[in-house]
PDB file of C-alpha atoms and ligand atoms in Angstrom:
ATOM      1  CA  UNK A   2      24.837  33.881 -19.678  1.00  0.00           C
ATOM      2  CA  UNK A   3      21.290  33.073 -18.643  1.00  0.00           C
ATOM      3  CA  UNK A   4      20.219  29.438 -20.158  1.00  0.00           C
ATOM      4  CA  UNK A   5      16.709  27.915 -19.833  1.00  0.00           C
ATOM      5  CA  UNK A   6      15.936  25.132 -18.517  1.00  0.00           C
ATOM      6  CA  UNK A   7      14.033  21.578 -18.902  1.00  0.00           C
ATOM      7  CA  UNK A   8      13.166  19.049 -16.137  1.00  0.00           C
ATOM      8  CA  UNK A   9      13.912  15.725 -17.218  1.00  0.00           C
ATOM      9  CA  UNK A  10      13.058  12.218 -15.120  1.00  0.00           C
ATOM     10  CA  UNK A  11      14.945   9.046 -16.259  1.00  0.00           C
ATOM     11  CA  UNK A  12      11.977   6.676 -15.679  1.00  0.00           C
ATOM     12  CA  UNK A  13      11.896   3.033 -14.022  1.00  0.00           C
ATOM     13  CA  UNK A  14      12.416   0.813 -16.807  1.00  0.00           C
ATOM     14  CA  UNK A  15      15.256   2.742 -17.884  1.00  0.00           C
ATOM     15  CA  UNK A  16      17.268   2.882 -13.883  1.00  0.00           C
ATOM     16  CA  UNK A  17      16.112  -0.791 -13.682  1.00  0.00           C
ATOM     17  CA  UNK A  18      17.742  -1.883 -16.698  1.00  0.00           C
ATOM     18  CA  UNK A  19      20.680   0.035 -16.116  1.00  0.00           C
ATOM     19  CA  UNK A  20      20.171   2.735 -18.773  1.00  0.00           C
ATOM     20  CA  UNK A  21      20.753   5.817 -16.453  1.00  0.00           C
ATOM     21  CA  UNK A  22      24.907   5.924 -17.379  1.00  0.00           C
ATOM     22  CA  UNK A  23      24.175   5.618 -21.346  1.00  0.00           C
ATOM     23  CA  UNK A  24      21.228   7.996 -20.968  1.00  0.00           C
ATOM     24  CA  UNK A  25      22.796  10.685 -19.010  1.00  0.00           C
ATOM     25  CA  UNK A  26      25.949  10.270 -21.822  1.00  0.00           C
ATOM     26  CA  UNK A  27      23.692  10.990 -24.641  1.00  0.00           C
ATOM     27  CA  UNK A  28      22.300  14.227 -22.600  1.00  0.00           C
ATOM     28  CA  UNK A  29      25.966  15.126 -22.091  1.00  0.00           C
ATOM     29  CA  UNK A  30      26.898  14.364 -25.536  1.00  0.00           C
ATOM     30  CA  UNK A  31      23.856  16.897 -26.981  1.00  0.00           C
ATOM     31  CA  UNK A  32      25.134  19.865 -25.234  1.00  0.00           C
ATOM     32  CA  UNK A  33      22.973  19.889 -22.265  1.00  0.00           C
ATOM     33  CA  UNK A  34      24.538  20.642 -18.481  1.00  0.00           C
ATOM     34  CA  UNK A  35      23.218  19.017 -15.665  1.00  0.00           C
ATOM     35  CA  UNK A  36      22.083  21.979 -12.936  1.00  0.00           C
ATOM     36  CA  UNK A  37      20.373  19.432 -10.466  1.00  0.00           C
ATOM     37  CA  UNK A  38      20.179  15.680  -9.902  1.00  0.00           C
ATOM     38  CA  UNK A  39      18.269  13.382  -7.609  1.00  0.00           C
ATOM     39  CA  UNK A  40      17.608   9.652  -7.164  1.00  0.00           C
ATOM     40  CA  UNK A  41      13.911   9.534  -5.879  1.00  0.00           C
ATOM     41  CA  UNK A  42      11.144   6.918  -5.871  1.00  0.00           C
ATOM     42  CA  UNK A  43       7.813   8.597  -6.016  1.00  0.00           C
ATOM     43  CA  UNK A  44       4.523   7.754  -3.918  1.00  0.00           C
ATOM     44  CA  UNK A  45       1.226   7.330  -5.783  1.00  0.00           C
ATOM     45  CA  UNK A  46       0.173  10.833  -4.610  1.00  0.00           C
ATOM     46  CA  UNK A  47       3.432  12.555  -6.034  1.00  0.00           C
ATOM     47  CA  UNK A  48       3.319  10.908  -9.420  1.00  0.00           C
ATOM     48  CA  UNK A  49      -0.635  11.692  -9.704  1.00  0.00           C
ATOM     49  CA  UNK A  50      -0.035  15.152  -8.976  1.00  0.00           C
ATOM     50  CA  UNK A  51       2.895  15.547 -11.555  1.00  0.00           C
ATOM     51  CA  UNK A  52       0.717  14.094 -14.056  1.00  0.00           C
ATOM     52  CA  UNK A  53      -2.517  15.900 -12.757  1.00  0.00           C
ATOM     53  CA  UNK A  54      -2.983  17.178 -16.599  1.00  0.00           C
ATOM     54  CA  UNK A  55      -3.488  13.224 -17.482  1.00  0.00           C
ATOM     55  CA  UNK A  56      -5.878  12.964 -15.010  1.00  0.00           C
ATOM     56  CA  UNK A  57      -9.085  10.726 -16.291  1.00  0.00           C
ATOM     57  CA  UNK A  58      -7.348   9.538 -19.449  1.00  0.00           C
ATOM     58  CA  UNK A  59      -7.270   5.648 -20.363  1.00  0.00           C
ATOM     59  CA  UNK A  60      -3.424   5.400 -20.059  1.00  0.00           C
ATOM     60  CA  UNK A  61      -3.670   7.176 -15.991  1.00  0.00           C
ATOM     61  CA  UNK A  62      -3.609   4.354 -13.849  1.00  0.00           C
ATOM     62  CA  UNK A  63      -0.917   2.676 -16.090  1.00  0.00           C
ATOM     63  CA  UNK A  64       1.326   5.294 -15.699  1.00  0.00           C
ATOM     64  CA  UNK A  65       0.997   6.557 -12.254  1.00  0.00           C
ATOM     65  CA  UNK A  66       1.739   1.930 -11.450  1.00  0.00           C
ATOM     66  CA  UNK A  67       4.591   2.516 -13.270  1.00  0.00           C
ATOM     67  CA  UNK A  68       6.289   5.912 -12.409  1.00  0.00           C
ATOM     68  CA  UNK A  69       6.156   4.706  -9.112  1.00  0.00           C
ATOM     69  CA  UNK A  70       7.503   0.974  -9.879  1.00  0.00           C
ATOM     70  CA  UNK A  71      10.677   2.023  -8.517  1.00  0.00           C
ATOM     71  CA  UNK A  72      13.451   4.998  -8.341  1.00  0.00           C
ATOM     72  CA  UNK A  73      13.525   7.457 -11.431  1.00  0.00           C
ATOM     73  CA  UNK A  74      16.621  10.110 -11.964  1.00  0.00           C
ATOM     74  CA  UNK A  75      14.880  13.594 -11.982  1.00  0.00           C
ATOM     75  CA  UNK A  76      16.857  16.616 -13.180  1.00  0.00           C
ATOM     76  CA  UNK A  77      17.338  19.930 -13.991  1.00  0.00           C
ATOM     77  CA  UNK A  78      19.059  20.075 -17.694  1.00  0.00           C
ATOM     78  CA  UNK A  79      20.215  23.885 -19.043  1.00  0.00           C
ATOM     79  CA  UNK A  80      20.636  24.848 -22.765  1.00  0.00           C
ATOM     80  CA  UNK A  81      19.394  27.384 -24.774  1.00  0.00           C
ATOM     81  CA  UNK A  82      15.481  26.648 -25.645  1.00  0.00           C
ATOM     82  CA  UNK A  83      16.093  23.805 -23.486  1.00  0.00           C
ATOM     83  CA  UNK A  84      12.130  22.553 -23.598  1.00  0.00           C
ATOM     84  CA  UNK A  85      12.037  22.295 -27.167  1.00  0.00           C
ATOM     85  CA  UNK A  86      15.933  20.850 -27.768  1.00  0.00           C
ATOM     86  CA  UNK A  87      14.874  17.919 -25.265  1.00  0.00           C
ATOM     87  CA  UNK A  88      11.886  17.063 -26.590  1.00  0.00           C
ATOM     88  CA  UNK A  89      14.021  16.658 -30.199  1.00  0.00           C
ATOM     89  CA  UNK A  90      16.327  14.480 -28.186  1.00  0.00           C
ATOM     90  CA  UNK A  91      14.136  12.479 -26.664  1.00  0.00           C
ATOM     91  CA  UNK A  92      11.552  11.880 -29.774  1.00  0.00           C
ATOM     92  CA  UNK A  93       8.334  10.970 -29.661  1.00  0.00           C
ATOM     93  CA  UNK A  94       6.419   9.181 -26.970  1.00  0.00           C
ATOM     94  CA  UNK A  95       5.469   6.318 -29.192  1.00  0.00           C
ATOM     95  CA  UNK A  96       8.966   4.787 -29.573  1.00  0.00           C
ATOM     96  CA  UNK A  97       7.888   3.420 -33.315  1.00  0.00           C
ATOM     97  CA  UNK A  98       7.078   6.714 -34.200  1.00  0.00           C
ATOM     98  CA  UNK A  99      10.460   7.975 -32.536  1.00  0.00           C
ATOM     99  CA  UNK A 100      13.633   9.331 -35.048  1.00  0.00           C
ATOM    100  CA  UNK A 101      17.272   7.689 -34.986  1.00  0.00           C
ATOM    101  CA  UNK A 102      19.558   9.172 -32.788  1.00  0.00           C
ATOM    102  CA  UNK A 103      16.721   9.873 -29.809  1.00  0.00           C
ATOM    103  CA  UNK A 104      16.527   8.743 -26.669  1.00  0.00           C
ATOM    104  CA  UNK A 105      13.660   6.859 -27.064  1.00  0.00           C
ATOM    105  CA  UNK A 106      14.296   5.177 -29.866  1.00  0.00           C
ATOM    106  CA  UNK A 107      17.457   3.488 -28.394  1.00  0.00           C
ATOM    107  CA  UNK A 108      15.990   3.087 -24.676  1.00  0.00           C
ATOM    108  CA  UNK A 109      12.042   2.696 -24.889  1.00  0.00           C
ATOM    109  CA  UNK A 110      10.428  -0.648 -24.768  1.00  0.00           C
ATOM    110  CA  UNK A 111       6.753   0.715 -24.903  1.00  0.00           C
ATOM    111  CA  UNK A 112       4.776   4.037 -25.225  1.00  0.00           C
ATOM    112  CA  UNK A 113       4.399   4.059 -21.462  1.00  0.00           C
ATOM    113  CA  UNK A 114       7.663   2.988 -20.402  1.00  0.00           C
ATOM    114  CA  UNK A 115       9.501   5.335 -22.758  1.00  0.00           C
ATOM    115  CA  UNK A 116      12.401   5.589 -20.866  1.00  0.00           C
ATOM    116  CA  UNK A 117      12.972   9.800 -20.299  1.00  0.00           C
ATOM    117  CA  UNK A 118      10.452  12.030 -19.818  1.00  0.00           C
ATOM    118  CA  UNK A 119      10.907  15.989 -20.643  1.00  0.00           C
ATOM    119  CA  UNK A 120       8.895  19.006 -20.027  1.00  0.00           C
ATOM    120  CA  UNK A 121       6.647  20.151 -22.634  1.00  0.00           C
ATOM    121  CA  UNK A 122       6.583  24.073 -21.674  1.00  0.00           C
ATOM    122  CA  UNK A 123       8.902  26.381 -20.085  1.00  0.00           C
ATOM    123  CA  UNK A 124       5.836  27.093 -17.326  1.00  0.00           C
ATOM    124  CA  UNK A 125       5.686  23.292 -16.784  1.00  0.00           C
ATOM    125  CA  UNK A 126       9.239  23.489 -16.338  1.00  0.00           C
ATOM    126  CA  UNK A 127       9.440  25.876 -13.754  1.00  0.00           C
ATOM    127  CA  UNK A 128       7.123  23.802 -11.823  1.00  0.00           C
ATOM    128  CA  UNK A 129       8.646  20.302 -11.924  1.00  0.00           C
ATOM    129  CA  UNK A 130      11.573  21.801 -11.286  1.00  0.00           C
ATOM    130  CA  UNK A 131       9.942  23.405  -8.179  1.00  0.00           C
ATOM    131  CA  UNK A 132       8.127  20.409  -7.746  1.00  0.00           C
ATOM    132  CA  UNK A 133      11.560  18.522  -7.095  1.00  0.00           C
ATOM    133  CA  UNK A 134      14.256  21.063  -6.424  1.00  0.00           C
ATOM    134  CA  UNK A 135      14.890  24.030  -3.495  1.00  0.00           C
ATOM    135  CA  UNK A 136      16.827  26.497  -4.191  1.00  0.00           C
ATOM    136  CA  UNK A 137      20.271  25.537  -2.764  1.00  0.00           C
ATOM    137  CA  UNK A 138      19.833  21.711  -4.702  1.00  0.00           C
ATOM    138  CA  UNK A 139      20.668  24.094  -8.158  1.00  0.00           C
ATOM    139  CA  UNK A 140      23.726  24.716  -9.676  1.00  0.00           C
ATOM    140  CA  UNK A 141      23.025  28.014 -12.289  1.00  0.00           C
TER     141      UNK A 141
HETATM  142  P1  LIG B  14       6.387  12.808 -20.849  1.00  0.00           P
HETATM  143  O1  LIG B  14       5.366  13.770 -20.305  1.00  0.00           O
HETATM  144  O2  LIG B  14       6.604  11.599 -19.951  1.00  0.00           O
HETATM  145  O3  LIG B  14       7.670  13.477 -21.230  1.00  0.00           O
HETATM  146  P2  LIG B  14       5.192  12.984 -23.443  1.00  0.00           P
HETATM  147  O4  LIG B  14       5.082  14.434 -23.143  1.00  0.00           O
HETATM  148  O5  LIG B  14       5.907  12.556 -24.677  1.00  0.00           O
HETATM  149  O6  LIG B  14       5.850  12.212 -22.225  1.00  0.00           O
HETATM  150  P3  LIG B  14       2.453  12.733 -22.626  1.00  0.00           P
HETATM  151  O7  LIG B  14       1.336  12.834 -23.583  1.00  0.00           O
HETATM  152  O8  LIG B  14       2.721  13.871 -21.690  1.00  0.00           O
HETATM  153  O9  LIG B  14       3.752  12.333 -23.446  1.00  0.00           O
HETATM  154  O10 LIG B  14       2.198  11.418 -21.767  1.00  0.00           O
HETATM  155  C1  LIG B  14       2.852  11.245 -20.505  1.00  0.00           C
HETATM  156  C2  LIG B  14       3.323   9.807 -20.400  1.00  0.00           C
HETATM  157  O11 LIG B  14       2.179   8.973 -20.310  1.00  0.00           O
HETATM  158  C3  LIG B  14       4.074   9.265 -21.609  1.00  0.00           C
HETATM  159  O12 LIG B  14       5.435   9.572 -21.612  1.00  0.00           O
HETATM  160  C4  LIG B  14       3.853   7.778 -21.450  1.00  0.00           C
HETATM  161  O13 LIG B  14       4.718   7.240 -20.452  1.00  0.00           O
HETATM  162  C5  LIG B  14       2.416   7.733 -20.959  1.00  0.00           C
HETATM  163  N1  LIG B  14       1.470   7.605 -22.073  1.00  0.00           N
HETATM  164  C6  LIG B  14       1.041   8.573 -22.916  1.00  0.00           C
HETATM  165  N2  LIG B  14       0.180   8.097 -23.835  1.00  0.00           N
HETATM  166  C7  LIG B  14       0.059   6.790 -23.560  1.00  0.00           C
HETATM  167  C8  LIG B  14      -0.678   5.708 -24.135  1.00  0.00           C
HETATM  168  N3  LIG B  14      -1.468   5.896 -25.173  1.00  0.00           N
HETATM  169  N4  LIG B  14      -0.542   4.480 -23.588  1.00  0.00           N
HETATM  170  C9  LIG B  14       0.258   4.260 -22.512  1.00  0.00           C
HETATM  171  N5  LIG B  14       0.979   5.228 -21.922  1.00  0.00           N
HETATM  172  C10 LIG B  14       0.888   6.466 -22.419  1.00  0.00           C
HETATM  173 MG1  LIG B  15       4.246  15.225 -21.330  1.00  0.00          MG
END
């Protein structure tokens, strides 16, 4: 059966710390399967373009420094309405604001290092997951 799909990137606080195993459980744990997986560390021109749409805003520079502070787990996660049921998992981006039982909430330290991000729209999924994956690197 035909699942969609999210791209998710564990981000550098969270592999730093030591957060990926606990992080990837959770993920597990809610139902999603993991279709791709890859250790990376982005350059400044990679991150920039990923988060092109920030582009301008106050919190840019801050965030590009730190996606690129050191490796991040990117993947490919499947489940039906996948976008959507990994944004509920991971909560919001301000980890105050962020619901028990999220992601964030247990792993964030900060609105910008907030541990996982998720896609926010099946078309932005399809091209993250383009953005990181070739064809034979997925498993569905
Ligand atoms: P992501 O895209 O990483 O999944 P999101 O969709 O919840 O997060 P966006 O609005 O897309 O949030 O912001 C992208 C990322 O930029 C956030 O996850 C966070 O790391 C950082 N960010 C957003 N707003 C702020 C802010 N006000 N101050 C510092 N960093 C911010
Ligand atoms: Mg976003």
């Amino acid at each position: 059966m035909y699942k969609d799909y999210t791209l998710a990137i564990i981000k550098p606080n969270a592999v730093r710390t030591g957060k990926t195993g606990p992080i990837l459980a959770m993920i597990n744990e809610a139902g999603f399967e993991i279709a791709a997986m890859r250790m990376v560390k982005l350059t400044i021109p990679q991150a920039s373009l990923f988060y092109e749409v920030h582009k301008g805003k106050d919190f840019f520079n801050g965030l590009i420094k730190f996606m690129t502070s050191g490796p991040v787990v990117v993947m490919i996660l499947l489940h039906t309405n996948a976008v959507e049921e990994f944004r509920r998992l991971l909560g919001s981006t301000d980890p105050e604001k962020a619901a028990e039982g999220t992601i964030r909430k247990a792993f964030a330290v900060s609105t910008r290092m907030n541990a996982v991000h998720g896609s926010d729209s099946n078309e932005n999924a399809e091209k993250e997951a383009n953005f990181f994956f070739s064809g034979i690197e997925r498993f569905y």
